[in-house]
CSV table of C-alpha atoms in Angstrom, one decimal:
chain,number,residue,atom,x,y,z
M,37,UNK,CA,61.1,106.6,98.0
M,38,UNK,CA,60.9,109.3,95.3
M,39,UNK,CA,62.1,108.5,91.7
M,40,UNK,CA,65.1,109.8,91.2
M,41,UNK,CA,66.5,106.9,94.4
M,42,UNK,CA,64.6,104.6,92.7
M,43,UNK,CA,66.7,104.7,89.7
M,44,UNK,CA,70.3,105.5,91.6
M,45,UNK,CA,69.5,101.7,93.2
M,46,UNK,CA,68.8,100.4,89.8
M,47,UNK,CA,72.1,102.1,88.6
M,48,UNK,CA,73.9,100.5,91.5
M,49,UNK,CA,72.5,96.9,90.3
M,50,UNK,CA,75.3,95.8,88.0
M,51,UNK,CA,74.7,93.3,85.6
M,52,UNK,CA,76.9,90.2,85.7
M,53,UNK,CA,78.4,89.5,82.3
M,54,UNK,CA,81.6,87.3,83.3
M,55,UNK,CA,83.5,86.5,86.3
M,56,UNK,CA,84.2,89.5,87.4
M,57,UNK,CA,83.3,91.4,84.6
M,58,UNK,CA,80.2,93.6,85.4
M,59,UNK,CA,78.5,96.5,83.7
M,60,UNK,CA,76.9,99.5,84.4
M,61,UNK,CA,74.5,102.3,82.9
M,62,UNK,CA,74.0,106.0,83.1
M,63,UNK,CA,70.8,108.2,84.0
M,64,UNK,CA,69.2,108.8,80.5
M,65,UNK,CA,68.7,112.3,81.1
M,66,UNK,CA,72.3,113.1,81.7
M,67,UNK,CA,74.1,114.8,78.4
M,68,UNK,CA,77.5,115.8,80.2
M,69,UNK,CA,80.2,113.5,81.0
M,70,UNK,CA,79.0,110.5,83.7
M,71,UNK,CA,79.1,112.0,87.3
M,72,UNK,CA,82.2,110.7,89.0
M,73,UNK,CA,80.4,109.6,92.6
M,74,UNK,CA,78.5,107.0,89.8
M,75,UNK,CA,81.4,105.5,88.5
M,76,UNK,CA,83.1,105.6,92.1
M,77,UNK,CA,80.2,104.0,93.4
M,78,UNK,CA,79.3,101.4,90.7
M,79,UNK,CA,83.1,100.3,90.7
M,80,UNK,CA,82.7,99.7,94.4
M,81,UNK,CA,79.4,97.7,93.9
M,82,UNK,CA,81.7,95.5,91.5
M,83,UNK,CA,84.7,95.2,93.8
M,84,UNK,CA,81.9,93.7,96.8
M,85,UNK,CA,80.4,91.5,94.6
M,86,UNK,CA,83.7,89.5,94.5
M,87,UNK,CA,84.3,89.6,98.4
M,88,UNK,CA,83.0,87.6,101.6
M,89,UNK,CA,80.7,89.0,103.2
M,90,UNK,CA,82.3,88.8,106.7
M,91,UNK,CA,84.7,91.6,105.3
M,92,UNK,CA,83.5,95.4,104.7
M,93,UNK,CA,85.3,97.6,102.8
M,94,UNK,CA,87.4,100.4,104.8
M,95,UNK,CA,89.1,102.2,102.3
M,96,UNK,CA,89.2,103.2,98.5
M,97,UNK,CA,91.5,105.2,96.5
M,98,UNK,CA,90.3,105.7,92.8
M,99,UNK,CA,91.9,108.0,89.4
M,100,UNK,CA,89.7,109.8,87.0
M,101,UNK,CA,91.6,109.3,84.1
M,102,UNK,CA,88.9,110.1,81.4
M,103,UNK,CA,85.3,111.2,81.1
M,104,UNK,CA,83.0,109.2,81.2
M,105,UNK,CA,80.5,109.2,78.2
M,106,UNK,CA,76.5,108.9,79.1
M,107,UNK,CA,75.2,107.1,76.0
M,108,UNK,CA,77.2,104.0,76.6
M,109,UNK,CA,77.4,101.5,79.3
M,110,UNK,CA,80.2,101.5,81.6
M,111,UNK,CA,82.3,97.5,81.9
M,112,UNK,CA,83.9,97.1,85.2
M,113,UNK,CA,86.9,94.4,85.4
M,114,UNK,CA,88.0,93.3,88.8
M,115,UNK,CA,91.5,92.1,89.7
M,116,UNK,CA,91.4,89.9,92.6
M,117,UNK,CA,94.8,91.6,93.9
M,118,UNK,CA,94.6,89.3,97.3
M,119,UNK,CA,93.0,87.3,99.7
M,120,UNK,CA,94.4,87.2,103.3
M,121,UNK,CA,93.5,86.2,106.9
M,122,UNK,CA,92.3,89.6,107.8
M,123,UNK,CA,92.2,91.7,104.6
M,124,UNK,CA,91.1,91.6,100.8
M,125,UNK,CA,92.3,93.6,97.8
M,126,UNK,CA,90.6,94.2,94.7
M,127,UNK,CA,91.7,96.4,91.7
M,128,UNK,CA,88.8,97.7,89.7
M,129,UNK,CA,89.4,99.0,86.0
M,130,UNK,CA,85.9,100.8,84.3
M,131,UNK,CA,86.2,100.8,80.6
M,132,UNK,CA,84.4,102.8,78.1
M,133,UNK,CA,85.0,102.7,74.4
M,134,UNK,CA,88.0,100.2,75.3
M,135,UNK,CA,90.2,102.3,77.2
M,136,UNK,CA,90.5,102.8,80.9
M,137,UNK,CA,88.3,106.1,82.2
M,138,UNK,CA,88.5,105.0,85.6
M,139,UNK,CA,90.6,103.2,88.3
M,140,UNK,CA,89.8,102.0,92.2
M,141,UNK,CA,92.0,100.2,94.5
M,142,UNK,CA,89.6,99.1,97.4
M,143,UNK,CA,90.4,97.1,100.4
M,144,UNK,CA,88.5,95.1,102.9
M,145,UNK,CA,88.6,93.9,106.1
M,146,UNK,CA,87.3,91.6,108.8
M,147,UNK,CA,85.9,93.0,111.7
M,148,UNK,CA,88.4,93.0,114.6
M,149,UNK,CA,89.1,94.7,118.0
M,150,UNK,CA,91.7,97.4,118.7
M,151,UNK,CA,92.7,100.5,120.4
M,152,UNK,CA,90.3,103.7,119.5
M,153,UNK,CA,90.1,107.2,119.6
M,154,UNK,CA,88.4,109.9,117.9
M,155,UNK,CA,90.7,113.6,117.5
M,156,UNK,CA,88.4,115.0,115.2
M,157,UNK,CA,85.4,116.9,116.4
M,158,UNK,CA,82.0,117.5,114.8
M,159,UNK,CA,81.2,120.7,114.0
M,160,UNK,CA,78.7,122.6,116.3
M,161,UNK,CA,75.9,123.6,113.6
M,162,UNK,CA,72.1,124.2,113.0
M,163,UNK,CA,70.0,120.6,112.8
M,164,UNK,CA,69.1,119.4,109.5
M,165,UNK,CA,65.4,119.4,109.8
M,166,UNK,CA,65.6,123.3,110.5
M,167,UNK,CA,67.3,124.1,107.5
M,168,UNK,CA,66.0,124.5,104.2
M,169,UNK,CA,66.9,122.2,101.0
M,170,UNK,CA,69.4,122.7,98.8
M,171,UNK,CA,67.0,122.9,96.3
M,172,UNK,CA,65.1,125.9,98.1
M,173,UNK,CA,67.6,127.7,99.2
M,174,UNK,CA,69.6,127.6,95.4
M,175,UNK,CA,66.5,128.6,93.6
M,176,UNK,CA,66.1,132.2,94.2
M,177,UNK,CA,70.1,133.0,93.8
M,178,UNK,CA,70.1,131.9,90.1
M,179,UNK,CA,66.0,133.5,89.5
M,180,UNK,CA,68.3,134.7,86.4
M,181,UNK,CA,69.4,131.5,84.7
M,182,UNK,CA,66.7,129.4,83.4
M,183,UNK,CA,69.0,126.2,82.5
M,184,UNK,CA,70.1,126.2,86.2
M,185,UNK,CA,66.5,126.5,87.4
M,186,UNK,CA,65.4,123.1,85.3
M,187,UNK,CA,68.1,121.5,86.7
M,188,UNK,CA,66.7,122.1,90.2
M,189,UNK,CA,63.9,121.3,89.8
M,190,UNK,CA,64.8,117.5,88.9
M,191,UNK,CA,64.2,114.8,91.9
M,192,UNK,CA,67.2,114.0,93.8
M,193,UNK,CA,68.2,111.0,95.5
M,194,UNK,CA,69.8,112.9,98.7
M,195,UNK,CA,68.7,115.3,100.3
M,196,UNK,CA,70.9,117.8,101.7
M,197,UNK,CA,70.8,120.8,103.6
M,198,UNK,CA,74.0,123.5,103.8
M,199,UNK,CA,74.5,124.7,107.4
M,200,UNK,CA,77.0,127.3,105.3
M,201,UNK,CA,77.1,129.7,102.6
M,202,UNK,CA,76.5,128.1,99.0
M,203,UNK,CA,79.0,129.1,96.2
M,204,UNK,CA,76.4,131.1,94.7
M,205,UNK,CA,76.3,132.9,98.0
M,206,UNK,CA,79.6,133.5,98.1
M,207,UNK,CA,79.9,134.6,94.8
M,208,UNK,CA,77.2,137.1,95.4
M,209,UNK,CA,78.6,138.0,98.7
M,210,UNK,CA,82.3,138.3,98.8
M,211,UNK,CA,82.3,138.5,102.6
M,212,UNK,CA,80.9,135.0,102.6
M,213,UNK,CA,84.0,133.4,100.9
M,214,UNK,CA,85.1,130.4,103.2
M,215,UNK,CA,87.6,127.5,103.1
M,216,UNK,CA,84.7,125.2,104.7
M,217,UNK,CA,81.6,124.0,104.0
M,218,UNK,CA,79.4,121.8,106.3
M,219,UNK,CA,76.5,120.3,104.4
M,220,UNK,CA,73.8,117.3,106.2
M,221,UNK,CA,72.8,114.8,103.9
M,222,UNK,CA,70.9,111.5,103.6
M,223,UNK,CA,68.5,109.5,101.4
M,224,UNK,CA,65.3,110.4,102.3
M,225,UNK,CA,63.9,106.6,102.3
M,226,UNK,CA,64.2,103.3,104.6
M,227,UNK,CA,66.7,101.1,103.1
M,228,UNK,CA,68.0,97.4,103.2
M,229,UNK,CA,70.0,97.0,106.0
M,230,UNK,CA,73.1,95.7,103.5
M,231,UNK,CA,76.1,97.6,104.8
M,232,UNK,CA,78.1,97.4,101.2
M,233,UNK,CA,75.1,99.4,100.2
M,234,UNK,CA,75.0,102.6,102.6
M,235,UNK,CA,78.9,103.1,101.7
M,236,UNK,CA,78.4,102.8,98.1
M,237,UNK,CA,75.7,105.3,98.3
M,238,UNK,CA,78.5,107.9,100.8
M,239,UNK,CA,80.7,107.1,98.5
M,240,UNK,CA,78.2,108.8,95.8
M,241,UNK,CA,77.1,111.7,97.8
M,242,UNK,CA,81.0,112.8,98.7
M,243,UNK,CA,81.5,113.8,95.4
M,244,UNK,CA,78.8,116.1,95.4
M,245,UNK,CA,80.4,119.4,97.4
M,246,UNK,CA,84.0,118.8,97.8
M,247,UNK,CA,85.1,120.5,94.7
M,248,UNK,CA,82.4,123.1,95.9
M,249,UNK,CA,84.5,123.9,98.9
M,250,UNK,CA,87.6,124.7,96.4
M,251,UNK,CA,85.6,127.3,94.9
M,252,UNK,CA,83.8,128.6,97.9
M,253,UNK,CA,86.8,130.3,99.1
M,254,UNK,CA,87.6,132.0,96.0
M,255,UNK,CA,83.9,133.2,95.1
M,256,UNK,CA,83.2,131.0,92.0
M,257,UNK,CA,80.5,129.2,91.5
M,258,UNK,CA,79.2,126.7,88.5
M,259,UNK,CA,77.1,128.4,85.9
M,260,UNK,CA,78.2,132.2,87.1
M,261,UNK,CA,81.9,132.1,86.7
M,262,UNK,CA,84.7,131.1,84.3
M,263,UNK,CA,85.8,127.7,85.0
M,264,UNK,CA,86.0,124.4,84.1
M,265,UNK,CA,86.5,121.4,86.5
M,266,UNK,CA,87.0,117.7,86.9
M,267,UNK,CA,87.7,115.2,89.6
M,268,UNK,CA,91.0,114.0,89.3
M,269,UNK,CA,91.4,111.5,92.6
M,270,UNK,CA,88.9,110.5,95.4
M,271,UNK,CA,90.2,108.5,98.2
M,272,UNK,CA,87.7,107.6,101.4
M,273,UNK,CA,88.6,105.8,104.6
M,274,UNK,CA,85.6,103.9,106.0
M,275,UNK,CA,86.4,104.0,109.8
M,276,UNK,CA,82.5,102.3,111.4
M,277,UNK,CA,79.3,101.4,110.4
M,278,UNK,CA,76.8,104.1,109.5
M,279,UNK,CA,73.7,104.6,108.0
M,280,UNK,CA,73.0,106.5,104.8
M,281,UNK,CA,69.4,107.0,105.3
M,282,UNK,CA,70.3,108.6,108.9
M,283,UNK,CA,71.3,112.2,109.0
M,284,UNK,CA,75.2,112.4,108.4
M,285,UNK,CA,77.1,115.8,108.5
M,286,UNK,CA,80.2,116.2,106.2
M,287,UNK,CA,82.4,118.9,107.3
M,288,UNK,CA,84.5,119.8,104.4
M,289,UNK,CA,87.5,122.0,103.9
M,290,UNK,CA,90.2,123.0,101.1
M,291,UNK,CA,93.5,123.7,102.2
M,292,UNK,CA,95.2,124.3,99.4
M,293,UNK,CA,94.8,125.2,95.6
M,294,UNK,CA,96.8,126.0,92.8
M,295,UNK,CA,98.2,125.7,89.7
M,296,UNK,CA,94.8,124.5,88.2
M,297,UNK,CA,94.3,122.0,90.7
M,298,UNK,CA,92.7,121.9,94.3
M,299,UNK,CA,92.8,119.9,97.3
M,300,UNK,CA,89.6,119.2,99.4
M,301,UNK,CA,89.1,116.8,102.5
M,302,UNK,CA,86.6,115.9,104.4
M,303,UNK,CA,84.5,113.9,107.1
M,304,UNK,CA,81.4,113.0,107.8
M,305,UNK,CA,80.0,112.2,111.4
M,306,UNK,CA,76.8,110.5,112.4
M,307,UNK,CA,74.0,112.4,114.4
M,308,UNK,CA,75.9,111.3,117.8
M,309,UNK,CA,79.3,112.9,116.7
M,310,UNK,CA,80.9,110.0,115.6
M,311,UNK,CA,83.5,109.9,112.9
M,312,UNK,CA,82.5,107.2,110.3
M,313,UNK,CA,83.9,108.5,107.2
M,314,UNK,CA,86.8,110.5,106.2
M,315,UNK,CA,87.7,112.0,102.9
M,316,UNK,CA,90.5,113.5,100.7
M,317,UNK,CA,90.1,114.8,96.9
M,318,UNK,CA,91.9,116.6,94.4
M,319,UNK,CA,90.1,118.3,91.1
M,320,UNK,CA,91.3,120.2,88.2
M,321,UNK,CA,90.5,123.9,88.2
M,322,UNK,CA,90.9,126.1,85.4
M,323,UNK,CA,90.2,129.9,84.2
M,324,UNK,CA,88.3,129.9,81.1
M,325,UNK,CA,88.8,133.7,80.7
């Protein structure tokens, strides 16, 4: 388990400080606003921590209402909205600074029998293990921007590999702008078999790309164009058990921006094809210049 996992886990290990009041931290090293998938993901380590553990969670919708400041811990109050027969509701609230800077909804559910189907279809791509990393692959494309270059060479807790053009790509390449983007990920070590766990840790690693997918069809990419962006809204639907340290493919697409905002969705499939995760986001877009 390289370092940078190491201390994502630690992140994810809130502290306790009241019923239901728990609080997080940042990475250190981070001098931007806090990274949304953290906050997503921390909110939704608090929201478990109040729930049976016959019931996993199977949906989330969240707000990003401010940004989230790195140099101070993050205090996550839970509302214990409901607890039914079959469901439970929580209402998670993370405050910085005493105001509001994030909110989740998140529901769970026991597990029960029904009808099934499956319309969506996994994309036909290139296996992960014969593509190279992110990191590899971005590291030549920005040869010219040493700020970008330190940042890739940092560890990372996931490890993911594009089986599509990168922004950067497309920005160099107009013929490669695109409306999708399918990207394999996973976290490169054995972990506990705690299913709470390997969704919090999805729910980190969708934020990563979908705002990516916005600006892949326009030819933009961070660091070489004009723009400014935020996540704005994040909803996932949990639909089967899966395992983050197994490969997982999320196949993403934008249909729609505008007005300085963009719409992204997305799913992710297991190795066998099966849909375990789907995905819908909105993010502020603007034009510096």
């Amino acid at each position: 388990m390289n370092e940078a996992l190491k201390e994502l886990l630690d992140l994810l290990d809130l502290e306790q400080i009241e019923l239901d009041i728990f609080r997080g931290r940042s990475p250190e090293e981070r001098i931007q606003r806090v990274f949304g998938g953290q906050v997503a993901a921390q909110a939704l380590v608090a929201a478990g921590r109040t729930v049976p553990k016959d019931r996993n969670v199977h949906s989330l919708h969240a707000y990003f209402i401010r940004p989230g400041d790195p140099s101070v811990p993050i205090v996550y109050n839970v509302d214990r909205l409901r607890d039914g027969r079959s469901f439970t509701t929580r209402r998670i609230v993370a405050i910085q600074h005493g105001k509001a800077i994030f909110t989740m909804s998140a529901s769970f559910h026991v597990a029960e029998e029904g009808v099934a189907h499956q319309a969506s279809v996994m994309p036909v791509v290139p296996d992960p293990e014969s593509l190279p990393t992110f990191k590899n692959r971005m590291y030549e494309l920005v040869a010219d921007h040493p700020d970008l270059r330190d940042w890739l060479s940092r560890p990372r807790p996931v490890d993911a590999r594009y089986a599509s053009p990168l922004t950067w790509e497309a920005y160099q390449n107009p013929e490669l702008r695109s409306a999708e983007t399918n990207v394999w990920f996973r976290y490169d070590a054995e972990l506990p078999d705690d299913p709470l766990l390997h969704v919090v840790l999805a729910a980190y690693a969708s934020d990563f790309t979908l705002v990516d997918t916005i600006l892949l069809a326009h030819g933009m990419a961070w660091g070489a164009s004009d723009i400014v962006g935020a996540s704005l809204d994040h909803a996932m639907w949990f639909h089967g058990p899966f395992r983050a340290d197994d490969w997982l493919l999320y196949a993403q697409e934008s249909p729609w921006s505008g007005r300085a905002r963009g719409l992204a969705r997305g799913e992710m499939f297991n190795a066998s094809g099966e849909l375990v995760v789907s995905v819908v986001q909105e993010a502020m877009i603007r034009q510096t210049k």
